[in-house]
Amino acid sequence: MDKVISKKRTFKAGWLAFPAIAIAYFLISNTANSSGSRYNLDMDKIKVSTVTRGEFTDMIPLRGNITPSKSVYLDAIEGGRVEQRFVEEGAMVKKGDKILALSNTGLQLDVISREAQISEQLNNLHNTRLAIDQNRLNLKRNLLELDFEIKQSERKLKQHKKLVANNLVSQDELKAVIDLTQYLKDRRTLVIEQQEQDELIRTAQIAQLEDSVAQLNKNLSFARKNLENLVIKAPIDGQLTAFNAELGESKSRGSRLGQVDIVGEYKVSALIDEFYLGRVFAGQTAKITHQGKDYTLTLAKVYAEVSNGRFEVDLTFNDALPERIRRGQTLQMELLLADAKPAKMIPNGGFFLDTAGKWVFVIEQGSDVAVRKQVRLGQRNNKFIEVLEGLNEGDRVITSSYSTFIDMQTLKLTQ
């Protein structure tokens, strides 16, 4: 038997089915617009920029640190134990002021040992000279005795010659006196030769000892200087920084103890990506704004070494230094790689990473549709990108990231 359906019930069922149909329609419509070459995009989620004409400057942003223009490092020439700190880190020092005192027992014993060696050699030198003087005296005495004996022998020979003539002395006695006289003369000659030889030997010994004493004195001078180097002094006038030495701490030879910086003379040290190595050279200009004032710097030095994909440069201020800057302070700069030139430009944005500058989304004039367009871009800095081809002055370009719609051909912009 058929059942009659009331109108009220039919209306209620239709009303309940309407939301499901609407949701299904919305999903189908949105999918159709987003899955193909067209994408609906909220204007509030993108950034739109206008192509302008102006002066394009090829520059790169730099982040540098304030460092002293000249610093002298304090290294331990000789190792030792920290005995005394005369000043604290940050103190202003004058050249020659005591900063730190080390102690080294080995150096002190070395100086004492060298002093003892010098004393020993000086004693040997004194004894050698004394021996030479004694030999000279002995020579004089020996020669004096020989001369006396020779005179007596010659007088006796003269007498024997007279006695032989009167047959009072035999020929043998005369010959004995002649032989004795000749022996004494030969002996005198031998003594003189021996003394001359001894004189040469002693003189050579004295020269050798004097050289040894001079060398020992030189070594002692170095040892004493090393001992004096245990007291670290300021090499220049300036401020003591990076002071690293505590009482009782042992420092090895060559250890870095600190440095003295010239106050009032600063430079800026910065690291630059090696990509710019061929475009960065000494003499280029950098600009900086500090506390509302503009300053210019000149790139003074480019270090050839590349470390971790970056190389270091030093920049100096052209005019007066900014007020209240401190060592280690960080500054933001812009390094000008070339002179400014007239060009079409668009602001730099996230789109460049997505498209590599080969294409952009351009909003058609008088519409809410953005289309994909091929372009050729040139140099870029941290603010602008040079436009070479594909865009005209006044074109509106989406410059924010394209990551969510990078595969689309057309964008429908909604409010």
mmCIF file of C-alpha atoms in Angstrom:
data_model
loop_
_atom_site.group_PDB
_atom_site.id
_atom_site.type_symbol
_atom_site.label_atom_id
_atom_site.label_comp_id
_atom_site.label_asym_id
_atom_site.label_seq_id
_atom_site.Cartn_x
_atom_site.Cartn_y
_atom_site.Cartn_z
ATOM 1 C CA MET A 1 0.000 0.000 0.000
ATOM 2 C CA ASP A 2 1.486 3.353 -0.985
ATOM 3 C CA LYS A 3 2.503 5.796 1.805
ATOM 4 C CA VAL A 4 1.877 9.495 1.460
ATOM 5 C CA ILE A 5 4.979 11.694 2.030
ATOM 6 C CA SER A 6 4.340 15.037 3.612
ATOM 7 C CA LYS A 7 5.740 18.280 2.056
ATOM 8 C CA LYS A 8 7.322 19.330 5.306
ATOM 9 C CA ARG A 9 9.486 16.232 5.470
ATOM 10 C CA THR A 10 10.560 16.619 1.820
ATOM 11 C CA PHE A 11 11.755 20.223 2.424
ATOM 12 C CA LYS A 12 13.813 19.166 5.406
ATOM 13 C CA ALA A 13 15.645 16.462 3.482
ATOM 14 C CA GLY A 14 16.498 18.885 0.658
ATOM 15 C CA TRP A 15 17.840 21.483 3.096
ATOM 16 C CA LEU A 16 20.143 18.974 4.729
ATOM 17 C CA ALA A 17 21.576 17.886 1.364
ATOM 18 C CA PHE A 18 22.431 21.441 0.220
ATOM 19 C CA PRO A 19 25.658 21.957 2.335
ATOM 20 C CA ALA A 20 27.135 18.708 1.068
ATOM 21 C CA ILE A 21 26.455 19.708 -2.518
ATOM 22 C CA ALA A 22 27.991 23.171 -1.959
ATOM 23 C CA ILE A 23 31.154 21.747 -0.382
ATOM 24 C CA ALA A 24 31.516 19.257 -3.221
ATOM 25 C CA TYR A 25 31.100 22.047 -5.780
ATOM 26 C CA PHE A 26 33.702 24.216 -4.026
ATOM 27 C CA LEU A 27 36.251 21.402 -3.915
ATOM 28 C CA ILE A 28 35.697 20.514 -7.561
ATOM 29 C CA SER A 29 35.941 24.169 -8.614
ATOM 30 C CA ASN A 30 39.102 24.873 -6.570
ATOM 31 C CA THR A 31 40.749 21.684 -7.755
ATOM 32 C CA ALA A 32 40.011 22.579 -11.324
ATOM 33 C CA ASN A 33 41.554 26.040 -10.882
ATOM 34 C CA SER A 34 44.694 24.834 -9.019
ATOM 35 C CA SER A 35 45.585 21.536 -10.650
ATOM 36 C CA GLY A 36 46.065 22.827 -14.164
ATOM 37 C CA SER A 37 47.818 26.008 -15.344
ATOM 38 C CA ARG A 38 45.803 28.423 -13.239
ATOM 39 C CA TYR A 39 45.979 29.036 -9.504
ATOM 40 C CA ASN A 40 43.885 31.182 -7.197
ATOM 41 C CA LEU A 41 46.156 33.295 -4.983
ATOM 42 C CA ASP A 42 45.382 35.659 -2.145
ATOM 43 C CA MET A 43 46.969 39.084 -2.681
ATOM 44 C CA ASP A 44 47.758 39.353 1.018
ATOM 45 C CA LYS A 45 50.128 36.382 0.777
ATOM 46 C CA ILE A 46 52.421 37.780 -1.905
ATOM 47 C CA LYS A 47 54.619 40.803 -2.481
ATOM 48 C CA VAL A 48 54.197 42.839 -5.656
ATOM 49 C CA SER A 49 56.926 45.213 -6.870
ATOM 50 C CA THR A 50 57.125 47.631 -9.764
ATOM 51 C CA VAL A 51 59.912 47.759 -12.360
ATOM 52 C CA THR A 52 61.636 51.135 -12.076
ATOM 53 C CA ARG A 53 64.515 52.907 -13.765
ATOM 54 C CA GLY A 54 67.331 54.335 -11.720
ATOM 55 C CA GLU A 55 70.990 54.098 -10.750
ATOM 56 C CA PHE A 56 71.987 50.467 -10.197
ATOM 57 C CA THR A 57 74.961 49.892 -7.937
ATOM 58 C CA ASP A 58 76.798 46.573 -8.020
ATOM 59 C CA MET A 59 77.482 45.932 -4.346
ATOM 60 C CA ILE A 60 77.523 43.172 -1.776
ATOM 61 C CA PRO A 61 76.546 43.371 1.889
ATOM 62 C CA LEU A 62 79.332 42.819 4.386
ATOM 63 C CA ARG A 63 79.340 42.045 8.068
ATOM 64 C CA GLY A 64 82.618 43.119 9.638
ATOM 65 C CA ASN A 65 84.201 43.376 13.043
ATOM 66 C CA ILE A 66 86.116 46.308 14.499
ATOM 67 C CA THR A 67 89.738 45.349 15.081
ATOM 68 C CA PRO A 68 92.812 47.438 15.975
ATOM 69 C CA SER A 69 94.744 48.660 12.963
ATOM 70 C CA LYS A 70 97.959 47.574 14.668
ATOM 71 C CA SER A 71 98.514 45.059 17.432
ATOM 72 C CA VAL A 72 101.674 43.609 18.927
ATOM 73 C CA TYR A 73 101.383 40.129 20.362
ATOM 74 C CA LEU A 74 102.906 39.156 23.678
ATOM 75 C CA ASP A 75 104.443 35.675 23.506
ATOM 76 C CA ALA A 76 106.488 33.821 26.101
ATOM 77 C CA ILE A 77 110.047 33.763 24.706
ATOM 78 C CA GLU A 78 110.933 31.331 27.470
ATOM 79 C CA GLY A 79 108.498 29.148 29.355
ATOM 80 C CA GLY A 80 107.919 29.494 33.055
ATOM 81 C CA ARG A 81 105.499 29.773 35.930
ATOM 82 C CA VAL A 82 103.413 32.927 36.329
ATOM 83 C CA GLU A 83 104.717 34.634 39.462
ATOM 84 C CA GLN A 84 103.228 38.129 39.265
ATOM 85 C CA ARG A 85 100.732 40.193 37.238
ATOM 86 C CA PHE A 86 101.578 43.876 37.256
ATOM 87 C CA VAL A 87 98.473 45.059 35.320
ATOM 88 C CA GLU A 88 95.039 43.727 34.418
ATOM 89 C CA GLU A 89 93.390 43.244 31.029
ATOM 90 C CA GLY A 90 92.132 46.462 29.468
ATOM 91 C CA ALA A 91 94.749 48.608 31.192
ATOM 92 C CA MET A 92 96.553 51.346 29.264
ATOM 93 C CA VAL A 93 100.299 50.697 29.196
ATOM 94 C CA LYS A 94 103.384 52.575 28.089
ATOM 95 C CA LYS A 95 106.296 51.072 26.199
ATOM 96 C CA GLY A 96 108.557 49.275 28.676
ATOM 97 C CA ASP A 97 105.940 48.898 31.427
ATOM 98 C CA LYS A 98 106.052 45.576 33.238
ATOM 99 C CA ILE A 99 103.064 43.367 32.484
ATOM 100 C CA LEU A 100 103.913 39.902 33.747
ATOM 101 C CA ALA A 101 106.713 38.069 35.549
ATOM 102 C CA LEU A 102 107.562 34.394 35.024
ATOM 103 C CA SER A 103 109.971 32.179 36.933
ATOM 104 C CA ASN A 104 112.167 29.470 35.416
ATOM 105 C CA THR A 105 114.594 27.564 37.655
ATOM 106 C CA GLY A 106 116.269 25.934 34.666
ATOM 107 C CA LEU A 107 117.244 29.305 33.190
ATOM 108 C CA GLN A 108 118.590 30.508 36.519
ATOM 109 C CA LEU A 109 120.738 27.376 36.899
ATOM 110 C CA ASP A 110 121.928 27.793 33.306
ATOM 111 C CA VAL A 111 123.116 31.321 34.012
ATOM 112 C CA ILE A 112 124.942 30.156 37.154
ATOM 113 C CA SER A 113 126.571 27.309 35.210
ATOM 114 C CA ARG A 114 127.764 29.631 32.458
ATOM 115 C CA GLU A 115 129.161 32.084 34.986
ATOM 116 C CA ALA A 116 131.125 29.197 36.578
ATOM 117 C CA GLN A 117 132.499 28.167 33.163
ATOM 118 C CA ILE A 118 133.661 31.712 32.510
ATOM 119 C CA SER A 119 135.351 31.852 35.905
ATOM 120 C CA GLU A 120 137.135 28.568 35.156
ATOM 121 C CA GLN A 121 138.355 29.763 31.765
ATOM 122 C CA LEU A 122 139.480 33.085 33.192
ATOM 123 C CA ASN A 123 141.461 31.177 35.819
ATOM 124 C CA ASN A 124 143.068 29.028 33.093
ATOM 125 C CA LEU A 125 143.924 32.148 31.130
ATOM 126 C CA HIS A 126 145.500 33.706 34.198
ATOM 127 C CA ASN A 127 147.551 30.573 34.894
ATOM 128 C CA THR A 128 148.761 30.403 31.301
ATOM 129 C CA ARG A 129 149.884 34.007 31.319
ATOM 130 C CA LEU A 130 151.584 33.437 34.655
ATOM 131 C CA ALA A 131 153.405 30.397 33.236
ATOM 132 C CA ILE A 132 154.641 32.459 30.292
ATOM 133 C CA ASP A 133 155.982 35.128 32.624
ATOM 134 C CA GLN A 134 157.714 32.467 34.740
ATOM 135 C CA ASN A 135 159.288 30.908 31.636
ATOM 136 C CA ARG A 136 160.562 34.289 30.588
ATOM 137 C CA LEU A 137 162.196 34.753 33.986
ATOM 138 C CA ASN A 138 163.666 31.260 33.849
ATOM 139 C CA LEU A 139 165.053 32.029 30.393
ATOM 140 C CA LYS A 140 166.716 35.162 31.647
ATOM 141 C CA ARG A 141 168.195 33.256 34.575
ATOM 142 C CA ASN A 142 169.393 30.375 32.406
ATOM 143 C CA LEU A 143 170.882 32.714 29.866
ATOM 144 C CA LEU A 144 172.565 34.692 32.596
ATOM 145 C CA GLU A 145 174.130 31.503 34.044
ATOM 146 C CA LEU A 146 175.152 30.250 30.583
ATOM 147 C CA ASP A 147 176.700 33.579 29.674
ATOM 148 C CA PHE A 148 178.675 33.477 32.933
ATOM 149 C CA GLU A 149 179.852 29.897 32.275
ATOM 150 C CA ILE A 150 180.740 30.755 28.671
ATOM 151 C CA LYS A 151 182.859 33.722 29.820
ATOM 152 C CA GLN A 152 184.689 31.553 32.327
ATOM 153 C CA SER A 153 185.221 28.838 29.744
ATOM 154 C CA GLU A 154 186.550 31.338 27.174
ATOM 155 C CA ARG A 155 188.929 32.824 29.756
ATOM 156 C CA LYS A 156 190.108 29.355 30.666
ATOM 157 C CA LEU A 157 190.578 28.534 26.971
ATOM 158 C CA LYS A 158 192.638 31.641 26.470
ATOM 159 C CA GLN A 159 194.861 30.684 29.414
ATOM 160 C CA HIS A 160 195.227 27.073 28.181
ATOM 161 C CA LYS A 161 196.319 28.269 24.764
ATOM 162 C CA LYS A 162 199.200 30.197 26.405
ATOM 163 C CA LEU A 163 200.083 27.259 28.631
ATOM 164 C CA VAL A 164 200.073 24.854 25.693
ATOM 165 C CA ALA A 165 202.557 27.132 23.930
ATOM 166 C CA ASN A 166 204.906 26.740 26.936
ATOM 167 C CA ASN A 167 204.123 23.014 27.173
ATOM 168 C CA LEU A 168 202.553 23.527 30.576
ATOM 169 C CA VAL A 169 199.155 22.061 29.547
ATOM 170 C CA SER A 170 198.565 19.094 27.350
ATOM 171 C CA GLN A 171 196.656 19.215 24.099
ATOM 172 C CA ASP A 172 193.926 17.030 25.584
ATOM 173 C CA GLU A 173 193.198 19.517 28.327
ATOM 174 C CA LEU A 174 193.083 22.313 25.760
ATOM 175 C CA LYS A 175 190.659 20.351 23.591
ATOM 176 C CA ALA A 176 188.442 19.647 26.611
ATOM 177 C CA VAL A 177 188.208 23.342 27.336
ATOM 178 C CA ILE A 178 187.414 24.065 23.662
ATOM 179 C CA ASP A 179 184.694 21.403 23.666
ATOM 180 C CA LEU A 180 183.165 22.753 26.890
ATOM 181 C CA THR A 181 183.069 26.281 25.529
ATOM 182 C CA GLN A 182 181.346 25.142 22.337
ATOM 183 C CA TYR A 183 178.905 23.027 24.335
ATOM 184 C CA LEU A 184 177.929 25.993 26.465
ATOM 185 C CA LYS A 185 177.357 28.147 23.366
ATOM 186 C CA ASP A 186 175.282 25.434 21.680
ATOM 187 C CA ARG A 187 173.313 24.971 24.862
ATOM 188 C CA ARG A 188 172.592 28.700 24.990
ATOM 189 C CA THR A 189 171.269 28.611 21.397
ATOM 190 C CA LEU A 190 169.083 25.585 22.207
ATOM 191 C CA VAL A 191 167.629 27.265 25.275
ATOM 192 C CA ILE A 192 166.708 30.335 23.236
ATOM 193 C CA GLU A 193 165.037 28.169 20.537
ATOM 194 C CA GLN A 194 163.144 26.171 23.157
ATOM 195 C CA GLN A 195 161.944 29.348 24.838
ATOM 196 C CA GLU A 196 160.785 30.778 21.507
ATOM 197 C CA GLN A 197 158.829 27.566 20.810
ATOM 198 C CA ASP A 198 157.255 27.662 24.259
ATOM 199 C CA GLU A 199 156.365 31.312 23.691
ATOM 200 C CA LEU A 200 154.494 30.429 20.482
ATOM 201 C CA ILE A 201 152.603 27.603 22.174
ATOM 202 C CA ARG A 202 151.662 29.713 25.162
ATOM 203 C CA THR A 203 150.562 32.580 22.900
ATOM 204 C CA ALA A 204 148.292 30.215 20.953
ATOM 205 C CA GLN A 205 146.877 28.909 24.214
ATOM 206 C CA ILE A 206 146.172 32.443 25.395
ATOM 207 C CA ALA A 207 144.396 33.318 22.121
ATOM 208 C CA GLN A 208 142.322 30.138 22.357
ATOM 209 C CA LEU A 209 141.408 30.834 25.961
ATOM 210 C CA GLU A 210 140.524 34.434 25.161
ATOM 211 C CA ASP A 211 138.218 33.259 22.325
ATOM 212 C CA SER A 212 136.651 30.738 24.678
ATOM 213 C CA VAL A 213 136.076 33.405 27.316
ATOM 214 C CA ALA A 214 134.553 35.748 24.696
ATOM 215 C CA GLN A 215 132.197 33.006 23.488
ATOM 216 C CA LEU A 216 131.226 32.120 27.039
ATOM 217 C CA ASN A 217 130.550 35.787 27.762
ATOM 218 C CA LYS A 218 128.364 35.926 24.660
ATOM 219 C CA ASN A 219 126.470 32.822 25.729
ATOM 220 C CA LEU A 220 126.125 34.232 29.212
ATOM 221 C CA SER A 221 124.722 37.449 27.734
ATOM 222 C CA PHE A 222 122.069 35.452 25.858
ATOM 223 C CA ALA A 223 121.267 33.432 28.950
ATOM 224 C CA ARG A 224 120.882 36.583 31.021
ATOM 225 C CA LYS A 225 118.722 38.134 28.296
ATOM 226 C CA ASN A 226 116.495 35.042 28.342
ATOM 227 C CA LEU A 227 116.309 35.413 32.086
ATOM 228 C CA GLU A 228 115.325 39.062 31.637
ATOM 229 C CA ASN A 229 112.686 37.975 29.086
ATOM 230 C CA LEU A 230 110.853 36.233 31.911
ATOM 231 C CA VAL A 231 109.606 39.723 32.758
ATOM 232 C CA ILE A 232 107.140 40.551 29.978
ATOM 233 C CA LYS A 233 107.082 44.266 29.093
ATOM 234 C CA ALA A 234 104.853 46.364 26.868
ATOM 235 C CA PRO A 235 106.434 46.678 23.382
ATOM 236 C CA ILE A 236 104.412 49.796 22.460
ATOM 237 C CA ASP A 237 102.023 52.317 23.979
ATOM 238 C CA GLY A 238 98.474 51.029 23.897
ATOM 239 C CA GLN A 239 95.795 48.955 25.568
ATOM 240 C CA LEU A 240 96.414 45.475 26.931
ATOM 241 C CA THR A 241 93.852 43.009 25.536
ATOM 242 C CA ALA A 242 93.348 39.234 25.345
ATOM 243 C CA PHE A 243 95.469 38.887 28.489
ATOM 244 C CA ASN A 244 95.583 35.212 29.385
ATOM 245 C CA ALA A 245 97.826 34.389 32.336
ATOM 246 C CA GLU A 246 96.808 33.406 35.838
ATOM 247 C CA LEU A 247 99.038 33.269 38.913
ATOM 248 C CA GLY A 248 100.662 29.875 39.296
ATOM 249 C CA GLU A 249 99.900 28.863 35.721
ATOM 250 C CA SER A 250 102.708 27.281 33.691
ATOM 251 C CA LYS A 251 103.353 28.774 30.268
ATOM 252 C CA SER A 252 105.375 26.962 27.619
ATOM 253 C CA ARG A 253 107.814 28.657 25.269
ATOM 254 C CA GLY A 254 105.947 30.518 22.503
ATOM 255 C CA SER A 255 102.622 30.635 24.361
ATOM 256 C CA ARG A 256 100.388 33.598 23.508
ATOM 257 C CA LEU A 257 99.987 35.742 26.648
ATOM 258 C CA GLY A 258 98.066 38.691 25.224
ATOM 259 C CA GLN A 259 98.447 41.653 22.917
ATOM 260 C CA VAL A 260 98.800 45.416 23.035
ATOM 261 C CA ASP A 261 96.534 47.392 20.679
ATOM 262 C CA ILE A 262 97.072 50.938 19.494
ATOM 263 C CA VAL A 263 94.120 52.912 20.816
ATOM 264 C CA GLY A 264 92.190 55.155 18.412
ATOM 265 C CA GLU A 265 93.341 53.420 15.231
ATOM 266 C CA TYR A 266 90.880 50.781 14.063
ATOM 267 C CA LYS A 267 90.094 48.821 10.920
ATOM 268 C CA VAL A 268 87.217 46.579 9.914
ATOM 269 C CA SER A 269 87.867 42.916 9.137
ATOM 270 C CA ALA A 270 85.246 41.048 7.099
ATOM 271 C CA LEU A 271 84.773 37.689 5.387
ATOM 272 C CA ILE A 272 83.489 37.504 1.787
ATOM 273 C CA ASP A 273 82.240 34.489 -0.151
ATOM 274 C CA GLU A 274 84.871 33.142 -2.559
ATOM 275 C CA PHE A 275 82.370 33.695 -5.412
ATOM 276 C CA TYR A 276 83.439 37.370 -5.376
ATOM 277 C CA LEU A 277 87.191 36.690 -5.196
ATOM 278 C CA GLY A 278 87.840 37.878 -8.753
ATOM 279 C CA ARG A 279 85.759 41.044 -8.304
ATOM 280 C CA VAL A 280 87.153 42.311 -5.016
ATOM 281 C CA PHE A 281 90.379 44.295 -4.958
ATOM 282 C CA ALA A 282 92.132 46.931 -2.879
ATOM 283 C CA GLY A 283 90.906 50.497 -3.348
ATOM 284 C CA GLN A 284 87.189 49.738 -3.559
ATOM 285 C CA THR A 285 84.784 51.779 -1.440
ATOM 286 C CA ALA A 286 82.394 50.604 1.250
ATOM 287 C CA LYS A 287 79.595 52.525 2.957
ATOM 288 C CA ILE A 288 78.226 52.248 6.447
ATOM 289 C CA THR A 289 75.573 53.992 8.509
ATOM 290 C CA HIS A 290 76.263 54.161 12.234
ATOM 291 C CA GLN A 291 74.044 55.992 14.710
ATOM 292 C CA GLY A 292 72.396 57.936 11.909
ATOM 293 C CA LYS A 293 75.633 59.077 10.260
ATOM 294 C CA ASP A 294 77.125 57.852 6.989
ATOM 295 C CA TYR A 295 80.770 56.831 6.769
ATOM 296 C CA THR A 296 82.943 55.618 3.903
ATOM 297 C CA LEU A 297 85.713 53.065 4.069
ATOM 298 C CA THR A 298 88.397 51.928 1.652
ATOM 299 C CA LEU A 299 89.287 48.285 1.107
ATOM 300 C CA ALA A 300 92.947 48.255 2.132
ATOM 301 C CA LYS A 301 93.948 44.600 1.916
ATOM 302 C CA VAL A 302 92.665 41.366 0.372
ATOM 303 C CA TYR A 303 94.030 38.172 1.903
ATOM 304 C CA ALA A 304 94.765 35.501 -0.701
ATOM 305 C CA GLU A 305 93.971 32.528 1.540
ATOM 306 C CA VAL A 306 90.502 31.023 1.188
ATOM 307 C CA SER A 307 89.147 29.142 4.207
ATOM 308 C CA ASN A 308 85.764 27.422 4.413
ATOM 309 C CA GLY A 309 84.685 29.055 1.171
ATOM 310 C CA ARG A 310 85.442 32.606 2.313
ATOM 311 C CA PHE A 311 88.365 35.026 2.191
ATOM 312 C CA GLU A 312 89.230 37.917 4.491
ATOM 313 C CA VAL A 313 89.553 41.633 3.743
ATOM 314 C CA ASP A 314 90.579 44.679 5.769
ATOM 315 C CA LEU A 315 88.892 48.070 5.387
ATOM 316 C CA THR A 316 89.964 51.419 6.829
ATOM 317 C CA PHE A 317 87.856 54.495 7.604
ATOM 318 C CA ASN A 318 88.448 57.404 5.232
ATOM 319 C CA ASP A 319 87.525 60.125 7.698
ATOM 320 C CA ALA A 320 87.002 60.342 11.444
ATOM 321 C CA LEU A 321 86.075 57.167 13.263
ATOM 322 C CA PRO A 322 82.470 56.669 14.380
ATOM 323 C CA GLU A 323 81.872 57.621 17.985
ATOM 324 C CA ARG A 324 81.816 55.013 20.737
ATOM 325 C CA ILE A 325 83.002 52.079 18.686
ATOM 326 C CA ARG A 326 84.692 49.220 20.483
ATOM 327 C CA ARG A 327 87.053 46.434 19.545
ATOM 328 C CA GLY A 328 85.064 43.391 18.399
ATOM 329 C CA GLN A 329 81.936 45.401 17.575
ATOM 330 C CA THR A 330 79.990 44.208 14.502
ATOM 331 C CA LEU A 331 79.105 46.594 11.676
ATOM 332 C CA GLN A 332 76.905 46.168 8.592
ATOM 333 C CA MET A 333 78.406 47.574 5.373
ATOM 334 C CA GLU A 334 77.909 47.661 1.633
ATOM 335 C CA LEU A 335 80.957 47.102 -0.559
ATOM 336 C CA LEU A 336 80.689 48.818 -3.958
ATOM 337 C CA LEU A 337 82.108 46.513 -6.624
ATOM 338 C CA ALA A 338 81.573 48.959 -9.530
ATOM 339 C CA ASP A 339 80.351 52.475 -10.243
ATOM 340 C CA ALA A 340 76.597 53.104 -10.440
ATOM 341 C CA LYS A 341 74.973 52.853 -13.880
ATOM 342 C CA PRO A 342 71.471 53.618 -15.232
ATOM 343 C CA ALA A 343 69.304 50.500 -15.500
ATOM 344 C CA LYS A 344 65.845 49.000 -15.136
ATOM 345 C CA MET A 345 65.509 47.332 -11.747
ATOM 346 C CA ILE A 346 63.183 45.243 -9.644
ATOM 347 C CA PRO A 347 63.532 44.727 -5.920
ATOM 348 C CA ASN A 348 65.417 41.589 -4.885
ATOM 349 C CA GLY A 349 63.179 38.871 -3.480
ATOM 350 C CA GLY A 350 62.607 35.196 -2.848
ATOM 351 C CA PHE A 351 61.469 34.530 -6.419
ATOM 352 C CA PHE A 352 65.082 34.602 -7.638
ATOM 353 C CA LEU A 353 65.956 31.431 -5.737
ATOM 354 C CA ASP A 354 62.960 29.642 -7.283
ATOM 355 C CA THR A 355 63.477 30.709 -10.902
ATOM 356 C CA ALA A 356 67.216 31.504 -11.027
ATOM 357 C CA GLY A 357 66.149 34.787 -12.633
ATOM 358 C CA LYS A 358 64.913 33.123 -15.868
ATOM 359 C CA TRP A 359 61.204 33.927 -15.532
ATOM 360 C CA VAL A 360 58.755 35.855 -13.332
ATOM 361 C CA PHE A 361 55.026 36.306 -12.793
ATOM 362 C CA VAL A 362 53.888 39.636 -14.261
ATOM 363 C CA ILE A 363 50.460 41.092 -13.416
ATOM 364 C CA GLU A 364 48.659 42.063 -16.574
ATOM 365 C CA GLN A 365 47.762 45.738 -16.801
ATOM 366 C CA GLY A 366 44.269 46.518 -15.536
ATOM 367 C CA SER A 367 43.524 42.950 -14.461
ATOM 368 C CA ASP A 368 43.909 40.617 -11.498
ATOM 369 C CA VAL A 369 45.720 37.931 -13.476
ATOM 370 C CA ALA A 370 49.474 37.239 -13.299
ATOM 371 C CA VAL A 371 51.123 35.370 -16.145
ATOM 372 C CA ARG A 372 54.445 33.608 -16.382
ATOM 373 C CA LYS A 373 56.966 35.520 -18.506
ATOM 374 C CA GLN A 374 60.526 34.783 -19.614
ATOM 375 C CA VAL A 375 63.088 37.443 -18.612
ATOM 376 C CA ARG A 376 66.815 38.010 -18.581
ATOM 377 C CA LEU A 377 68.218 39.515 -15.419
ATOM 378 C CA GLY A 378 71.700 40.882 -14.837
ATOM 379 C CA GLN A 379 73.648 41.778 -11.757
ATOM 380 C CA ARG A 380 71.992 41.938 -8.378
ATOM 381 C CA ASN A 381 72.760 43.323 -4.962
ATOM 382 C CA ASN A 382 71.025 42.917 -1.639
ATOM 383 C CA LYS A 383 68.267 45.366 -2.684
ATOM 384 C CA PHE A 384 67.773 45.306 -6.460
ATOM 385 C CA ILE A 385 68.220 43.119 -9.531
ATOM 386 C CA GLU A 386 69.156 44.570 -12.918
ATOM 387 C CA VAL A 387 66.601 43.895 -15.678
ATOM 388 C CA LEU A 388 68.135 43.277 -19.120
ATOM 389 C CA GLU A 389 65.226 41.884 -21.160
ATOM 390 C CA GLY A 390 61.583 40.868 -20.818
ATOM 391 C CA LEU A 391 60.209 43.637 -18.563
ATOM 392 C CA ASN A 392 59.252 47.253 -19.108
ATOM 393 C CA GLU A 393 59.319 50.154 -16.733
ATOM 394 C CA GLY A 394 56.093 50.173 -14.706
ATOM 395 C CA ASP A 395 55.443 46.420 -14.942
ATOM 396 C CA ARG A 396 54.171 44.890 -11.719
ATOM 397 C CA VAL A 397 56.023 41.730 -10.761
ATOM 398 C CA ILE A 398 55.477 39.241 -7.943
ATOM 399 C CA THR A 399 58.809 39.250 -6.101
ATOM 400 C CA SER A 400 57.989 37.008 -3.151
ATOM 401 C CA SER A 401 58.699 33.256 -3.153
ATOM 402 C CA TYR A 402 57.106 31.065 -5.855
ATOM 403 C CA SER A 403 57.534 27.805 -3.966
ATOM 404 C CA THR A 404 53.777 27.088 -3.580
ATOM 405 C CA PHE A 405 52.831 27.753 -7.223
ATOM 406 C CA ILE A 406 56.086 27.285 -9.113
ATOM 407 C CA ASP A 407 54.471 24.875 -11.635
ATOM 408 C CA MET A 408 51.606 27.212 -12.538
ATOM 409 C CA GLN A 409 51.342 29.231 -15.755
ATOM 410 C CA THR A 410 48.674 31.712 -14.657
ATOM 411 C CA LEU A 411 47.697 33.123 -11.286
ATOM 412 C CA LYS A 412 44.256 34.468 -10.378
ATOM 413 C CA LEU A 413 44.736 37.145 -7.718
ATOM 414 C CA THR A 414 42.003 37.536 -5.128
ATOM 415 C CA GLN A 415 41.476 40.045 -2.379
#
